[in-house]
CSV table of C-alpha atoms in Angstrom, one decimal:
chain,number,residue,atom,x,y,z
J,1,UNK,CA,24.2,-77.7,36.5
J,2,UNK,CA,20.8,-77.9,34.7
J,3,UNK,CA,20.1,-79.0,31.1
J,4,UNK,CA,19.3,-76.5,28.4
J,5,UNK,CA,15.5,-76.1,28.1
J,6,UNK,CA,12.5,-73.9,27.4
J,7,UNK,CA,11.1,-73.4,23.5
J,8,UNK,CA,12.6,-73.0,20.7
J,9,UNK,CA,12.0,-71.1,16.9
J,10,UNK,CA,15.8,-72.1,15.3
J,11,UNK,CA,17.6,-75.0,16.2
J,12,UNK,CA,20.5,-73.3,17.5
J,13,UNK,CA,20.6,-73.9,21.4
J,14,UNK,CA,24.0,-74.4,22.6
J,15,UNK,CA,23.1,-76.3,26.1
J,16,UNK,CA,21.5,-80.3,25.5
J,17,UNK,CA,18.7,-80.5,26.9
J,18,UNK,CA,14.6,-80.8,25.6
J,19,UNK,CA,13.2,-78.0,23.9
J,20,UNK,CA,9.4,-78.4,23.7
J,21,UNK,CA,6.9,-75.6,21.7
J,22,UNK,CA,3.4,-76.2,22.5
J,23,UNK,CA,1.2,-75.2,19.8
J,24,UNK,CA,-3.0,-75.8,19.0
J,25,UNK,CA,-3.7,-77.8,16.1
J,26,UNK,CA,-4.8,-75.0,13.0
J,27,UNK,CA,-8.4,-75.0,12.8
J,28,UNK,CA,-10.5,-72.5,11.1
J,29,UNK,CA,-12.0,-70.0,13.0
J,30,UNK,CA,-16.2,-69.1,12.9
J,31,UNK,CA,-16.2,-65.9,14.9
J,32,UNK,CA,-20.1,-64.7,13.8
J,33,UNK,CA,-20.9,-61.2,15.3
J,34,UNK,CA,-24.4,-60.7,16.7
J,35,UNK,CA,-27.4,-59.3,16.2
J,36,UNK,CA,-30.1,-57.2,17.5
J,37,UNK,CA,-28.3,-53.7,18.4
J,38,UNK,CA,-29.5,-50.8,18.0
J,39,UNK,CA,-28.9,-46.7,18.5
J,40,UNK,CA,-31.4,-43.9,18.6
J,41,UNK,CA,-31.2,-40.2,20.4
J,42,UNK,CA,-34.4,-39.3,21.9
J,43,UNK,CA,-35.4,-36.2,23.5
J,44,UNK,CA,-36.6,-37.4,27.0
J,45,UNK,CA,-37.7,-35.7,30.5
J,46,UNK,CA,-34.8,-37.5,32.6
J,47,UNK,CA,-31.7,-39.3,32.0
J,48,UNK,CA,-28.2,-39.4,31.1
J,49,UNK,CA,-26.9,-36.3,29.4
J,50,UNK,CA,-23.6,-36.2,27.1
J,51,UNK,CA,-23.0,-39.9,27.3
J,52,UNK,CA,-24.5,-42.8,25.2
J,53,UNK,CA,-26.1,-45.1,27.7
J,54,UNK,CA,-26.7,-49.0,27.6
J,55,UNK,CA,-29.9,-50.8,28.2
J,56,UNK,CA,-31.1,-54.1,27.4
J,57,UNK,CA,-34.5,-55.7,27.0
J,58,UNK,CA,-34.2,-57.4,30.4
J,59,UNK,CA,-33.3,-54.0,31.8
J,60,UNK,CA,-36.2,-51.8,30.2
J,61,UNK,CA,-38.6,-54.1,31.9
J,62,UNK,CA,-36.9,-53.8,34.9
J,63,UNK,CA,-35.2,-50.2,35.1
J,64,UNK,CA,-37.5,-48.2,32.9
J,65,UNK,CA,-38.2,-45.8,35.6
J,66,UNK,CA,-33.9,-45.1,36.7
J,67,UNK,CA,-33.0,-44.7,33.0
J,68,UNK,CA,-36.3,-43.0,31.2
J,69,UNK,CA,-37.9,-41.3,34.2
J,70,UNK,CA,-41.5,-43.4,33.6
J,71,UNK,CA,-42.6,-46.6,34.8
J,72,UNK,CA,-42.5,-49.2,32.0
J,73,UNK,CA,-46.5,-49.0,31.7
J,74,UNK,CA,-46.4,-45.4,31.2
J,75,UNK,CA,-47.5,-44.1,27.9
J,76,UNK,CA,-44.5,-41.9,27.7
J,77,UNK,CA,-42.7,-45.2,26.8
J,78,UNK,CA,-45.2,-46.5,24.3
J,79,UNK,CA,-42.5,-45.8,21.6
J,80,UNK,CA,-39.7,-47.5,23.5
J,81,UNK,CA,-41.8,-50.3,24.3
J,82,UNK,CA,-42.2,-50.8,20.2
J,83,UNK,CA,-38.9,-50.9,20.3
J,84,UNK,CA,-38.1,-53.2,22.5
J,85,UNK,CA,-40.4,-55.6,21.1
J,86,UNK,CA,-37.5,-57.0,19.0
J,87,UNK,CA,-34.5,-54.9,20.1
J,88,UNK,CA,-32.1,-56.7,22.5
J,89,UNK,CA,-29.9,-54.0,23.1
J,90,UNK,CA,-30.2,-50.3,23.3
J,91,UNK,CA,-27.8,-47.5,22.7
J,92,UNK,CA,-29.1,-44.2,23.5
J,93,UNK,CA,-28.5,-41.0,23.7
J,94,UNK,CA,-30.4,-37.9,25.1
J,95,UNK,CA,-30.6,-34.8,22.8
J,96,UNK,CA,-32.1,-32.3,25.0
J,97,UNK,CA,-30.3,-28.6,25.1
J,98,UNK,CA,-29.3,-26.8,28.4
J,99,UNK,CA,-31.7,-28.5,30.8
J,100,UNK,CA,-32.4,-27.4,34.6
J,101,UNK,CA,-31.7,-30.1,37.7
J,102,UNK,CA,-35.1,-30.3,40.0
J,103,UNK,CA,-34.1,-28.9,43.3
J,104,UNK,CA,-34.9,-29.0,46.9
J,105,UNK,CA,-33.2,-27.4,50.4
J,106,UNK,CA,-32.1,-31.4,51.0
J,107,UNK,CA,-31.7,-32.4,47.7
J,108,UNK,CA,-31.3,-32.2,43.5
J,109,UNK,CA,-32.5,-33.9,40.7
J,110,UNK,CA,-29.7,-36.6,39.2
J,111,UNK,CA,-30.2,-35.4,35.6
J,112,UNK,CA,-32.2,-32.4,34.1
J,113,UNK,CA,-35.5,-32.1,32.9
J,114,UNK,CA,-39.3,-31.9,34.3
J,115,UNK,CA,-39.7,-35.4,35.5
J,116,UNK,CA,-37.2,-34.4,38.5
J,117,UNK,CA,-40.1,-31.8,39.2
J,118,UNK,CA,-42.1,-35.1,40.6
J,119,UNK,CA,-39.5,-36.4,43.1
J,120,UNK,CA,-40.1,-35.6,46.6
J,121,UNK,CA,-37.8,-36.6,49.7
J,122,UNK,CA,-39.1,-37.5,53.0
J,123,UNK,CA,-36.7,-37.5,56.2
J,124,UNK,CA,-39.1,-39.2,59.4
J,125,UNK,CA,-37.2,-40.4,62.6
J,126,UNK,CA,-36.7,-44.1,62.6
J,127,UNK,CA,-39.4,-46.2,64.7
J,128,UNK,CA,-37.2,-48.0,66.6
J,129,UNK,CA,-33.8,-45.7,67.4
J,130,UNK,CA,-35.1,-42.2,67.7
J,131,UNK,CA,-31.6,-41.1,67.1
J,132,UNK,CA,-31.2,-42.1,63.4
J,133,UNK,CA,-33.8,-41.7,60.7
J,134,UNK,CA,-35.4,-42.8,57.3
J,135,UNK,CA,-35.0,-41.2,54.3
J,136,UNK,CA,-37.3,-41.9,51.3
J,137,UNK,CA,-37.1,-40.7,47.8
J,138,UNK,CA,-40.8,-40.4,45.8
J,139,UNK,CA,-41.4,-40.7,42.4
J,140,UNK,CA,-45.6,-39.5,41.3
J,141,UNK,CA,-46.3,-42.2,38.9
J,142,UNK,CA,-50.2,-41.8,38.1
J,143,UNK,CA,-50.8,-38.9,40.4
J,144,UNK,CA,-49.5,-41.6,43.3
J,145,UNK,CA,-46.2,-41.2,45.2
J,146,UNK,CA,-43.9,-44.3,44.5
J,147,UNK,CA,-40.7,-45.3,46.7
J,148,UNK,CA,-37.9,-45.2,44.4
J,149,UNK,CA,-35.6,-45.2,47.2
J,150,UNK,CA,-35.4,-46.0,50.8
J,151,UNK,CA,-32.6,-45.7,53.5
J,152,UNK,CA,-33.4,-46.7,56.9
J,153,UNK,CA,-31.9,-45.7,60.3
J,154,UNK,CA,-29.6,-43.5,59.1
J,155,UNK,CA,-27.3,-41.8,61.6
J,156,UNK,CA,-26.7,-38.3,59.6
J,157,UNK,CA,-25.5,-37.2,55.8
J,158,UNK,CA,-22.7,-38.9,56.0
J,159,UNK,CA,-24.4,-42.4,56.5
J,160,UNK,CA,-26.9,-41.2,53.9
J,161,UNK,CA,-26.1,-42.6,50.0
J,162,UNK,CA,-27.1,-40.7,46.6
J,163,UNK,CA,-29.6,-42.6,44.8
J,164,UNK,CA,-30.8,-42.7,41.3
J,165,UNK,CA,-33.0,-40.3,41.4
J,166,UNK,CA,-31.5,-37.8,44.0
J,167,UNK,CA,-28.0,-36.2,45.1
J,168,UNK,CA,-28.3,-34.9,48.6
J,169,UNK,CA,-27.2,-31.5,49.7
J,170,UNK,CA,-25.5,-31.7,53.0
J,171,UNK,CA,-25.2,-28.7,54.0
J,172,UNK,CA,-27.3,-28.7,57.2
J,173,UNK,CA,-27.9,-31.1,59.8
J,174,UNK,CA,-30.6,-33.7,59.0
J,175,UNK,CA,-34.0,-33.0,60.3
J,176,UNK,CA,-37.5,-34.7,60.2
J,177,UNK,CA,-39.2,-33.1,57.1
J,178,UNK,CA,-43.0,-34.2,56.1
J,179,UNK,CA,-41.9,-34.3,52.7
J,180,UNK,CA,-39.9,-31.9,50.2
J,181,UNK,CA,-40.8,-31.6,47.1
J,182,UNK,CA,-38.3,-30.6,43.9
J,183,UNK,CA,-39.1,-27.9,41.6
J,184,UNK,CA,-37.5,-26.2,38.9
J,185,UNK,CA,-36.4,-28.8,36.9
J,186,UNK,CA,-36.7,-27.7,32.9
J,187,UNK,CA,-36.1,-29.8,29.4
J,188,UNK,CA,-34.0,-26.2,28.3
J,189,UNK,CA,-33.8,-25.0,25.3
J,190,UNK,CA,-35.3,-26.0,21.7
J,191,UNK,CA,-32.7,-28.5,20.0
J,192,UNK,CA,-30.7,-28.5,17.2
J,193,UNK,CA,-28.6,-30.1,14.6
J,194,UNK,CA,-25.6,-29.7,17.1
J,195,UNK,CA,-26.6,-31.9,19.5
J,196,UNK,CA,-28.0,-34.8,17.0
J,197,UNK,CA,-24.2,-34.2,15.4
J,198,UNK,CA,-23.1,-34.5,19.2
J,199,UNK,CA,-24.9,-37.6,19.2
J,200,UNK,CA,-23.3,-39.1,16.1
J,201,UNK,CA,-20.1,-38.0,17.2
J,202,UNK,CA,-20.5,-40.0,20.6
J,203,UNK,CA,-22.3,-43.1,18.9
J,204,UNK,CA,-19.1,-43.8,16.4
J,205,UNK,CA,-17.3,-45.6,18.2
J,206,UNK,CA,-20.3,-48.1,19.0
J,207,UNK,CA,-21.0,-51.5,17.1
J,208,UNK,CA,-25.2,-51.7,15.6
J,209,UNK,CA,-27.1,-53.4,13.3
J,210,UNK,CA,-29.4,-50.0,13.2
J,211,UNK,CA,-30.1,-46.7,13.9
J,212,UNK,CA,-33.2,-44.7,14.1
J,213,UNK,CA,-34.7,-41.2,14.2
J,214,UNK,CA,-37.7,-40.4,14.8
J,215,UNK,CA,-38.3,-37.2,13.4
J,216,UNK,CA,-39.6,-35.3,10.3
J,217,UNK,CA,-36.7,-32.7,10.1
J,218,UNK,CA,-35.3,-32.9,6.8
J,219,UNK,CA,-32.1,-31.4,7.4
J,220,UNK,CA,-31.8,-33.9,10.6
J,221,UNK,CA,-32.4,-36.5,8.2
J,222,UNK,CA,-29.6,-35.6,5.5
J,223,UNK,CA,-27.3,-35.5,8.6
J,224,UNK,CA,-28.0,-39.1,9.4
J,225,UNK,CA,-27.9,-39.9,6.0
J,226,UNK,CA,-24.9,-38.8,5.4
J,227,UNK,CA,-23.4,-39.7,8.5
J,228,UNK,CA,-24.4,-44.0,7.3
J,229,UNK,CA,-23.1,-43.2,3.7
J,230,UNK,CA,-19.6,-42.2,5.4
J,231,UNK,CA,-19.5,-45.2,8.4
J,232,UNK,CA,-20.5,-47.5,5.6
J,233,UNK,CA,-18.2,-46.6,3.0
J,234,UNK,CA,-15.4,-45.0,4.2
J,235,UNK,CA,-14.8,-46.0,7.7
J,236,UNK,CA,-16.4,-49.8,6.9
J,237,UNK,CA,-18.9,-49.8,10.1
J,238,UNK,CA,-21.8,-51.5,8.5
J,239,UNK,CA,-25.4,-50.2,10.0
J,240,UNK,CA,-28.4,-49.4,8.8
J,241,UNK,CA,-30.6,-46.0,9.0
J,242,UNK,CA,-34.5,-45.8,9.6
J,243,UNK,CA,-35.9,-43.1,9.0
J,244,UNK,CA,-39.7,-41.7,8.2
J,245,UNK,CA,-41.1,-41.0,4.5
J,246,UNK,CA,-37.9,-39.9,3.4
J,247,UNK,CA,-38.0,-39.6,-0.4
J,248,UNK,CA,-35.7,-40.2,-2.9
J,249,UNK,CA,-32.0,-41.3,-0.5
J,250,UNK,CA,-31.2,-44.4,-2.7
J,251,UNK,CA,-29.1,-45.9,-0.6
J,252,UNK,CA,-29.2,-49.3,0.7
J,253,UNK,CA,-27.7,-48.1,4.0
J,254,UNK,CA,-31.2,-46.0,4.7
J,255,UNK,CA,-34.6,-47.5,5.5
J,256,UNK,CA,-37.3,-44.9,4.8
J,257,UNK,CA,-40.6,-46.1,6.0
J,258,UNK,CA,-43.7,-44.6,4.6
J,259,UNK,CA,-47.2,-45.0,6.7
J,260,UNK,CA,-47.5,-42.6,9.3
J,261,UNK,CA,-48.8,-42.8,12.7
J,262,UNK,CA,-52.0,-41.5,13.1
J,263,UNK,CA,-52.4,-41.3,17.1
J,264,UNK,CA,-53.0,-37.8,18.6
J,265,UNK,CA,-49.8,-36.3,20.3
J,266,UNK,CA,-48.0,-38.6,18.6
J,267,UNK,CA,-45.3,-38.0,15.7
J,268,UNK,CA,-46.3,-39.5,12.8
J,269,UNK,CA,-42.8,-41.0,12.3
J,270,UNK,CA,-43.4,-43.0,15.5
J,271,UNK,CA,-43.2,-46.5,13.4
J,272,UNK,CA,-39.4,-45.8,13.5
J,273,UNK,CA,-39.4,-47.4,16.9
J,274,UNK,CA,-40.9,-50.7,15.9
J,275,UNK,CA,-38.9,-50.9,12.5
J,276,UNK,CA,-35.3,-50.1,14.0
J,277,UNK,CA,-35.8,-53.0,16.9
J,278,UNK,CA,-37.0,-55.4,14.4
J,279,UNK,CA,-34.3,-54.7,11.6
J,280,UNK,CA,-31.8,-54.9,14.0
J,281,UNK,CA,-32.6,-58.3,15.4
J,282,UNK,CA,-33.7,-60.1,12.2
J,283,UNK,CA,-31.3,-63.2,11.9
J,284,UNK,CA,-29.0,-63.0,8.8
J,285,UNK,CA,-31.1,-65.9,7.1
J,286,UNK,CA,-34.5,-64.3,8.0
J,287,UNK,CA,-36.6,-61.7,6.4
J,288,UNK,CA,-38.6,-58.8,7.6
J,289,UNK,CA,-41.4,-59.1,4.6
J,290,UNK,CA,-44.8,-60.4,5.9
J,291,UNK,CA,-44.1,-59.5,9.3
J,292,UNK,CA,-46.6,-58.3,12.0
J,293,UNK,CA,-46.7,-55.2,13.4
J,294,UNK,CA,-47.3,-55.9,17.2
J,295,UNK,CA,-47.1,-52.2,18.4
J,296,UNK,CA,-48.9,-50.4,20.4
J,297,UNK,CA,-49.4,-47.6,17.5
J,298,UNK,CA,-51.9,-47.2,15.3
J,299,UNK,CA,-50.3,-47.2,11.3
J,300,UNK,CA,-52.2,-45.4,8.9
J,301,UNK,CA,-52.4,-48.8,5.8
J,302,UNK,CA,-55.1,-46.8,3.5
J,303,UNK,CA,-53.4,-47.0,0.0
J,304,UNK,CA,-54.4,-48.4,-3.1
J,305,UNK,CA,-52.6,-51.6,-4.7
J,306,UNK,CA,-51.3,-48.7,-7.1
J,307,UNK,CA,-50.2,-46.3,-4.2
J,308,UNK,CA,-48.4,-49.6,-2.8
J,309,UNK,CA,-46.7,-50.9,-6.0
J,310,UNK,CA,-45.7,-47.1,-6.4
J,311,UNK,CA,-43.9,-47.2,-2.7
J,312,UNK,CA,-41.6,-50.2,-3.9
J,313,UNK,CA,-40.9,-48.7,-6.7
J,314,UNK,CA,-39.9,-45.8,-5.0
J,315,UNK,CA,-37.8,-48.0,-2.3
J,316,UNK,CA,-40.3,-47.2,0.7
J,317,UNK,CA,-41.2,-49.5,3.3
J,318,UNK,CA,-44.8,-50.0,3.7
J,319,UNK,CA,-47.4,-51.8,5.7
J,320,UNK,CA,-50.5,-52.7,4.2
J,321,UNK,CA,-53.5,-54.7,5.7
J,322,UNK,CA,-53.7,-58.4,5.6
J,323,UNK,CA,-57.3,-60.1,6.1
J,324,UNK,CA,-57.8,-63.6,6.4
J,325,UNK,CA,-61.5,-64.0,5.9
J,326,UNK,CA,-60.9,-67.7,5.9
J,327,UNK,CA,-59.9,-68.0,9.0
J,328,UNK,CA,-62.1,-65.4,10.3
J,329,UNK,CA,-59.8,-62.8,10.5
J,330,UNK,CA,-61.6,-59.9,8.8
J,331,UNK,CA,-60.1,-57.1,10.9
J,332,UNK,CA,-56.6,-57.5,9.5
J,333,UNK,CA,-53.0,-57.4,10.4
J,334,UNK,CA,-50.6,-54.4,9.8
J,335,UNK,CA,-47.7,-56.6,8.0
J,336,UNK,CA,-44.3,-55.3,6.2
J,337,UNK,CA,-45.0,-55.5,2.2
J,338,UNK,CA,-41.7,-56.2,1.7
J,339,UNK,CA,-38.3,-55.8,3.8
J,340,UNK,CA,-36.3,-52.9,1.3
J,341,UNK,CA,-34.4,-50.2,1.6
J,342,UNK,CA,-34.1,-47.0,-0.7
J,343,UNK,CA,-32.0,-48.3,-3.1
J,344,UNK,CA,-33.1,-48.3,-6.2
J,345,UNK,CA,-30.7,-46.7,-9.1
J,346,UNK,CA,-30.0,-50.6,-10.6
J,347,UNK,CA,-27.4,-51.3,-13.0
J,348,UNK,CA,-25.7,-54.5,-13.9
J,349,UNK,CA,-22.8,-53.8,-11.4
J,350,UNK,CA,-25.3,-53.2,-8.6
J,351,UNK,CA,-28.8,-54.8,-9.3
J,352,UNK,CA,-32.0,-55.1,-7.5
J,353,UNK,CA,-30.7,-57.3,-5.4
J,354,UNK,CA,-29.0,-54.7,-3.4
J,355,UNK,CA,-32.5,-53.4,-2.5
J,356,UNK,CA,-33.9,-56.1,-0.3
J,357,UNK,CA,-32.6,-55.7,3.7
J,358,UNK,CA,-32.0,-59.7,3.8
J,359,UNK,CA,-29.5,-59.3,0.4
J,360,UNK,CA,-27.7,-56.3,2.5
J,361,UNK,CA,-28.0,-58.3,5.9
J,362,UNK,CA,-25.6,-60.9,5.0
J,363,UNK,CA,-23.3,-58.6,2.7
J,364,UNK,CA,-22.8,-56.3,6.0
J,365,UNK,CA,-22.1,-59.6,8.0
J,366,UNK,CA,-19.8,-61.1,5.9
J,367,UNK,CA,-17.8,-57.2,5.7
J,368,UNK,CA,-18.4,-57.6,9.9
J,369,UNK,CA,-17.3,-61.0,10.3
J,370,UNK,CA,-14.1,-61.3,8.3
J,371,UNK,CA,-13.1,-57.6,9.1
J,372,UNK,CA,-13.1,-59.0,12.6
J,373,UNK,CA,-11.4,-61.9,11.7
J,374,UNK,CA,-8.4,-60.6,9.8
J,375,UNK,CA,-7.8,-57.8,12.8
J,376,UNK,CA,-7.9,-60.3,15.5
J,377,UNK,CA,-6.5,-62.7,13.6
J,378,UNK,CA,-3.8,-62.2,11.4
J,379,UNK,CA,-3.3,-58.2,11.3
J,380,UNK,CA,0.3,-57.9,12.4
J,381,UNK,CA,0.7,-62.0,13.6
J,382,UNK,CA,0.6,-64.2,10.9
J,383,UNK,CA,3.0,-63.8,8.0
J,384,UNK,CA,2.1,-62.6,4.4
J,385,UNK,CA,3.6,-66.3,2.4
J,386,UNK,CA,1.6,-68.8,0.7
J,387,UNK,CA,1.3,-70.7,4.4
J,388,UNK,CA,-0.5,-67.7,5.9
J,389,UNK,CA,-2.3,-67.2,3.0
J,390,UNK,CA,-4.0,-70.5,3.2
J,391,UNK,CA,-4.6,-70.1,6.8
J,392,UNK,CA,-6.7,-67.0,5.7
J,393,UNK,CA,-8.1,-68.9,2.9
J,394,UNK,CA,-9.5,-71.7,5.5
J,395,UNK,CA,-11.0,-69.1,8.1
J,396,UNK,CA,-12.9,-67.2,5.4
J,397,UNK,CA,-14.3,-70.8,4.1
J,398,UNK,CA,-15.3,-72.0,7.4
J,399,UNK,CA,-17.4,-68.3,7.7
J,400,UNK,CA,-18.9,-69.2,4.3
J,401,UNK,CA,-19.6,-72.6,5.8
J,402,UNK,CA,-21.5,-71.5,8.3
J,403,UNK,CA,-23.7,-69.1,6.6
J,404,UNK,CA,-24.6,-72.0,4.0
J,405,UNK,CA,-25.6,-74.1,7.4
J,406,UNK,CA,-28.1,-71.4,8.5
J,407,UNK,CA,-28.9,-70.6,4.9
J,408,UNK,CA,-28.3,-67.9,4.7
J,409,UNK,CA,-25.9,-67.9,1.3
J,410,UNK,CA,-26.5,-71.0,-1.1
J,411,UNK,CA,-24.6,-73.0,-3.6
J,412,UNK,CA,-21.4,-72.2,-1.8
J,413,UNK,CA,-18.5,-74.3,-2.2
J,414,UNK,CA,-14.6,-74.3,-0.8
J,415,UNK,CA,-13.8,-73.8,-4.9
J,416,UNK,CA,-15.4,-70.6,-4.7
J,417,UNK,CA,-13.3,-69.0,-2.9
J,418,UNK,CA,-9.3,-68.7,-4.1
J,419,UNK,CA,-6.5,-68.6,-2.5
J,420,UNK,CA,-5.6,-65.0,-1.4
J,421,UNK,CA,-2.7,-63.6,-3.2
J,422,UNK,CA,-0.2,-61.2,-2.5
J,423,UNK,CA,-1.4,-57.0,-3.0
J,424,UNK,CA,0.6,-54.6,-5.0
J,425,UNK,CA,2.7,-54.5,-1.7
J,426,UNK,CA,4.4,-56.9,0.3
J,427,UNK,CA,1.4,-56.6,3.7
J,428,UNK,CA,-1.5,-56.2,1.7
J,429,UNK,CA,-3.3,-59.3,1.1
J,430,UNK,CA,-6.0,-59.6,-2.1
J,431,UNK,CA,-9.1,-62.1,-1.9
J,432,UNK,CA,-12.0,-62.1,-4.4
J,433,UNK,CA,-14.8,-64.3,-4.4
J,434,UNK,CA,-18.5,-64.8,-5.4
J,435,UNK,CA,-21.2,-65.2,-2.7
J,436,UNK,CA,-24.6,-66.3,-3.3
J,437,UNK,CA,-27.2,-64.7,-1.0
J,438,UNK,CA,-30.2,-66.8,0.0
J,439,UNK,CA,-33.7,-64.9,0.3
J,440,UNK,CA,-37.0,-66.0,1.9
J,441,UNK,CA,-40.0,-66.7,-0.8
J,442,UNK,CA,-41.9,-63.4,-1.5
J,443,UNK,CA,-43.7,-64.4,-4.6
J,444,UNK,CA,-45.2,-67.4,-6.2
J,445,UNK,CA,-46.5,-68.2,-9.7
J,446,UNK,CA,-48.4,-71.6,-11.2
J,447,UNK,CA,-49.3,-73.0,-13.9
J,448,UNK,CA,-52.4,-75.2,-13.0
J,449,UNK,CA,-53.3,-77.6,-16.1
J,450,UNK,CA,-56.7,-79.1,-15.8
J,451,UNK,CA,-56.8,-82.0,-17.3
C-alpha cells in the first residue's frame, strides 16, 4: 500500500508519509506598464470599418498601403507620418458614414471608400501551363499601376485566394481579362457625432497613454472631453486628450495645443498628429518642454513673448521659434514652450503642479501600475490580515523604488509609505502616502557677483 503524500494546508493527514508544499520565496513585484500608445479616429479613403484596428510603427512603414490605402510616401499620410514619428503603437478607428465598396464583374473592393476606385484586376493565362492563369491585383500609386497582389498559375476560383485589397466574385468561369478596373467606390455620407461616439464606445475597452482628434468641431471636442473626464475619474483608465486651440477645458486630462497649421488643404489642427505620438511615448521621467518639432507640417510660431506668456497662462500648448545665432542656426526650430495641459484652476489641494504633463505622467502611472498590481495580485488571493497587508505594503515600495531609479519621483523612502490598514469593511484595504514627482529643469536664475 503506498504512503500518504501530496501537499498539505493543516496538518491533519491521516496516512504517514511526506507532505511537501513548494512555494517561491516573497519578493516584491515591479510590474511597470508601457508607454507610447495611442488612439485616434480618422476619416480615411480605405480601411477597416466598425472595428478599432492595430498598427505599429514597424508596420506603418511596411503595411501603410493594406491598412490606409496610400503608399507610406504619399502625402495623404503626411499626418500619420507625424504621428508615427514618436508613436509606437496605433489604435485606430475609421469614422466615415455609409461608404460604397469599389466594384468590378470579377471582383469588390475589401472596405469602402474611393481609393478602391484605383484597384484594377488582371486575369492573363499563365506562360508556362496554358490551362491555369495569373491573377494580379493593381493599386495606381502616382498615376502608375502597382502590384499589390499576385497569384500565379491558378487552376480556377476556387484555387484563387481574397487578398487585401480585393474579394473575388465567382460567379463565372475565369477568363483572360486585359485588366478590370473597380468603380463606384464612395466615402458616404457627411459624419457625425454618432460615429465619433461609436468610436469611443469601441476604444473603451483599449489601454493608451493618449488620444487625439484632429478636428475643429467644438461639439466633437466636448464629446472627447467629457468622455477623458469620465475614463479618468470614474472608471480610473488614465489617458490623455489632444486636442486643437480648445479654450478654457481646465483639465489636466486635455492637451489643447494652440499654433495652427498653416499648409493649404490642410486642417489647421493637423499638429494633433505630432503632439499625440510624442505625448504618448514620453518616458515617465522625461519631459516634452524644449522639444523639436520634426514634422512634415508647417506650424504657424508668430506670437509675441506677451501672446506666449498669455498661452500658459491660459493652459495652451505652444510652439515658439528657437534661433541659435551662435551656432549659426538663424532659421530656427519649432520647439514645445512648455509640456502642460489645461489645467489651471489652482488651489492648495490641487496646485500648479497638476498642470505640467511630466507631474500628470507619473501620477497616471503610479494609478496604472498599482491598479494593475492589486488586480493581478492580490484581488481575491491574498488575505486581508496584517501578513497580506505587508505583502501589499512591499510591492507598492518596490514600484516606488523603481521610479526613484529612473527619477522619476525623488526623496522617496520605504518610511513614506505606511502600512495599509484595514477599510471601513473587512475586503477593503486603505493606503495613503506622499509621492514626490521629479521634473526636468525649465528655468534658471543667477546671481553673478563680480568681484
Amino acid at each position: 500500500m503506498a504512503l500518504g503524500g501530496g501537499t498539505w494546508l493543516f496538518q491533519n493527514k491521516k496516512l504517514p508519509g511526506a507532505y511537501i508544499n513548494f512555494v517561491s520565496k516573497v519578493r516584491a513585484k515591479t510590474d511597470i506598464a508601457d508607454r507610447g500608445y495611442g488612439t485616434m479616429p480618422l476619416t480615411l479613403d480605405w480601411g477597416p470599418e466598425g472595428e478599432v484596428f492595430t498598427v505599429g510603427a514597424d508596420d506603418f512603414q511596411k503595411y501603410s498601403m493594406k491598412y490606409f490605402g496610400y503608399d507610406y510616401t504619399s502625402d495623404k499620410l503626411k499626418g500619420l507620418r507625424d504621428l508615427f514619428k514618436n508613436l509606437k503603437t496605433g489604435y485606430f478607428y475609421r469614422i466615415n458614414n455609409n461608404t460604397a465598396k469599389a466594384k468590378c464583374v470579377i471582383a469588390a473592393a475589401k472596405y469602402g471608400g474611393i481609393r478602391g476606385n484605383d484597384l484594377t484586376v488582371v486575369i492573363a493565362a499563365n506562360v508556362d501551363d496554358a490551362t491555369k492563369f495569373d491573377v494580379t491585383t493593381y493599386m495606381a500609386v502616382d498615376s502608375s499601376k502597382t502590384i499589390v497582389d499576385k497569384q500565379a498559375a491558378v487552376g480556377g476560383w476556387d484555387d484563387t485566394a481574397d487578398n487585401d485589397y480585393v474579394t473575388f466574385i465567382r460567379t463565372d468561369a475565369m477568363t483572360a481579362t486585359a485588366g478590370t478596373p473597380l468603380a463606384g467606390g464612395t466615402n458616404g455620407d457627411a459624419v457625425s457625432g454618432i460615429q465619433y461616439q461609436e468610436y469611443l464606445d469601441k476604444i473603451e475597452p483599449y489601454y493608451f497613454n493618449t488620444l487625439g482628434y484632429v478636428g475643429t468641431d467644438t461639439t466633437i471636442q466636448d464629446l472627447f472631453i467629457q468622455f477623458t473626464r469620465r475614463m479618468r475619474d470614474a472608471v480610473g483608465a488614465k489617458f490623455q486628450t489632444v486636442l486643437y486651440n480648445k479654450l478654457g477645458v481646465d483639465f489636466e486630462g486635455v492637451i489643447s495645443i494652440k499654433n495652427k497649421v498653416k499648409d493649404d488643404g490642410v486642417s489647421p489642427a493637423a499638429a494633433v498628429y505630432w503632439v499625440t505620438g510624442a505625448e504618448s511615448s514620453c518616458a515617465i521621467n522625461a519631459s516634452c518642454t524644449n522639444k523639436t518639432y520634426d514634422g512634415e507640417f508647417t506650424i504657424d510660431t508668430t506670437y509675441k513673448q506677451s501672446e506666449l506668456e498669455k498661452a500658459i497662462t491660459d493652459g495652451m500648448l505652444i510652439f515658439h521659434g528657437v534661433t541659435d545665432s551662435v551656432s549659426g542656426n538663424v532659421v530656427g526650430n519649432v520647439n514645445i514652450l512648455r509640456d502642460i495641459n489645461t489645467f489651471t484652476s489652482f488651489s492648495k489641494k490641487k496646485n500648479e503642479d497638476f498642470s505640467a504633463n511630466q507631474v500628470i505622467r507619473v501620477l497616471d502611472q503610479i494609478a496604472i501600475d498599482v491598479a494593475r498590481l492589486f488586480n493581478k495580485t492580490y484581488l481575491g488571493k491574498e488575505q486581508n490580515d496584517p501578513d497580506g497587508r505587508v505583502a501589499l505594503w512591499g510591492d507598492i515600495v518596490a514600484l516606488h523604488k523603481e521610479y526613484q531609479r529612473v527619477r522619476a519621483i525623488q526623496n522617496f523612502s520605504p518610511d513614506d509609505v505606511p502600512i495599509p490598514t484595514q477599510g471601513e469593511s473587512k475586503e477593503s484595504v486603505l493606503s495613503e502616502y506622499q509621492v514626490q514627482p521629479t521634473m526636468c529643469m525649465e528655468k534658471l536664475y543667477m546671481n553673478v557677483i563680480v568681484a
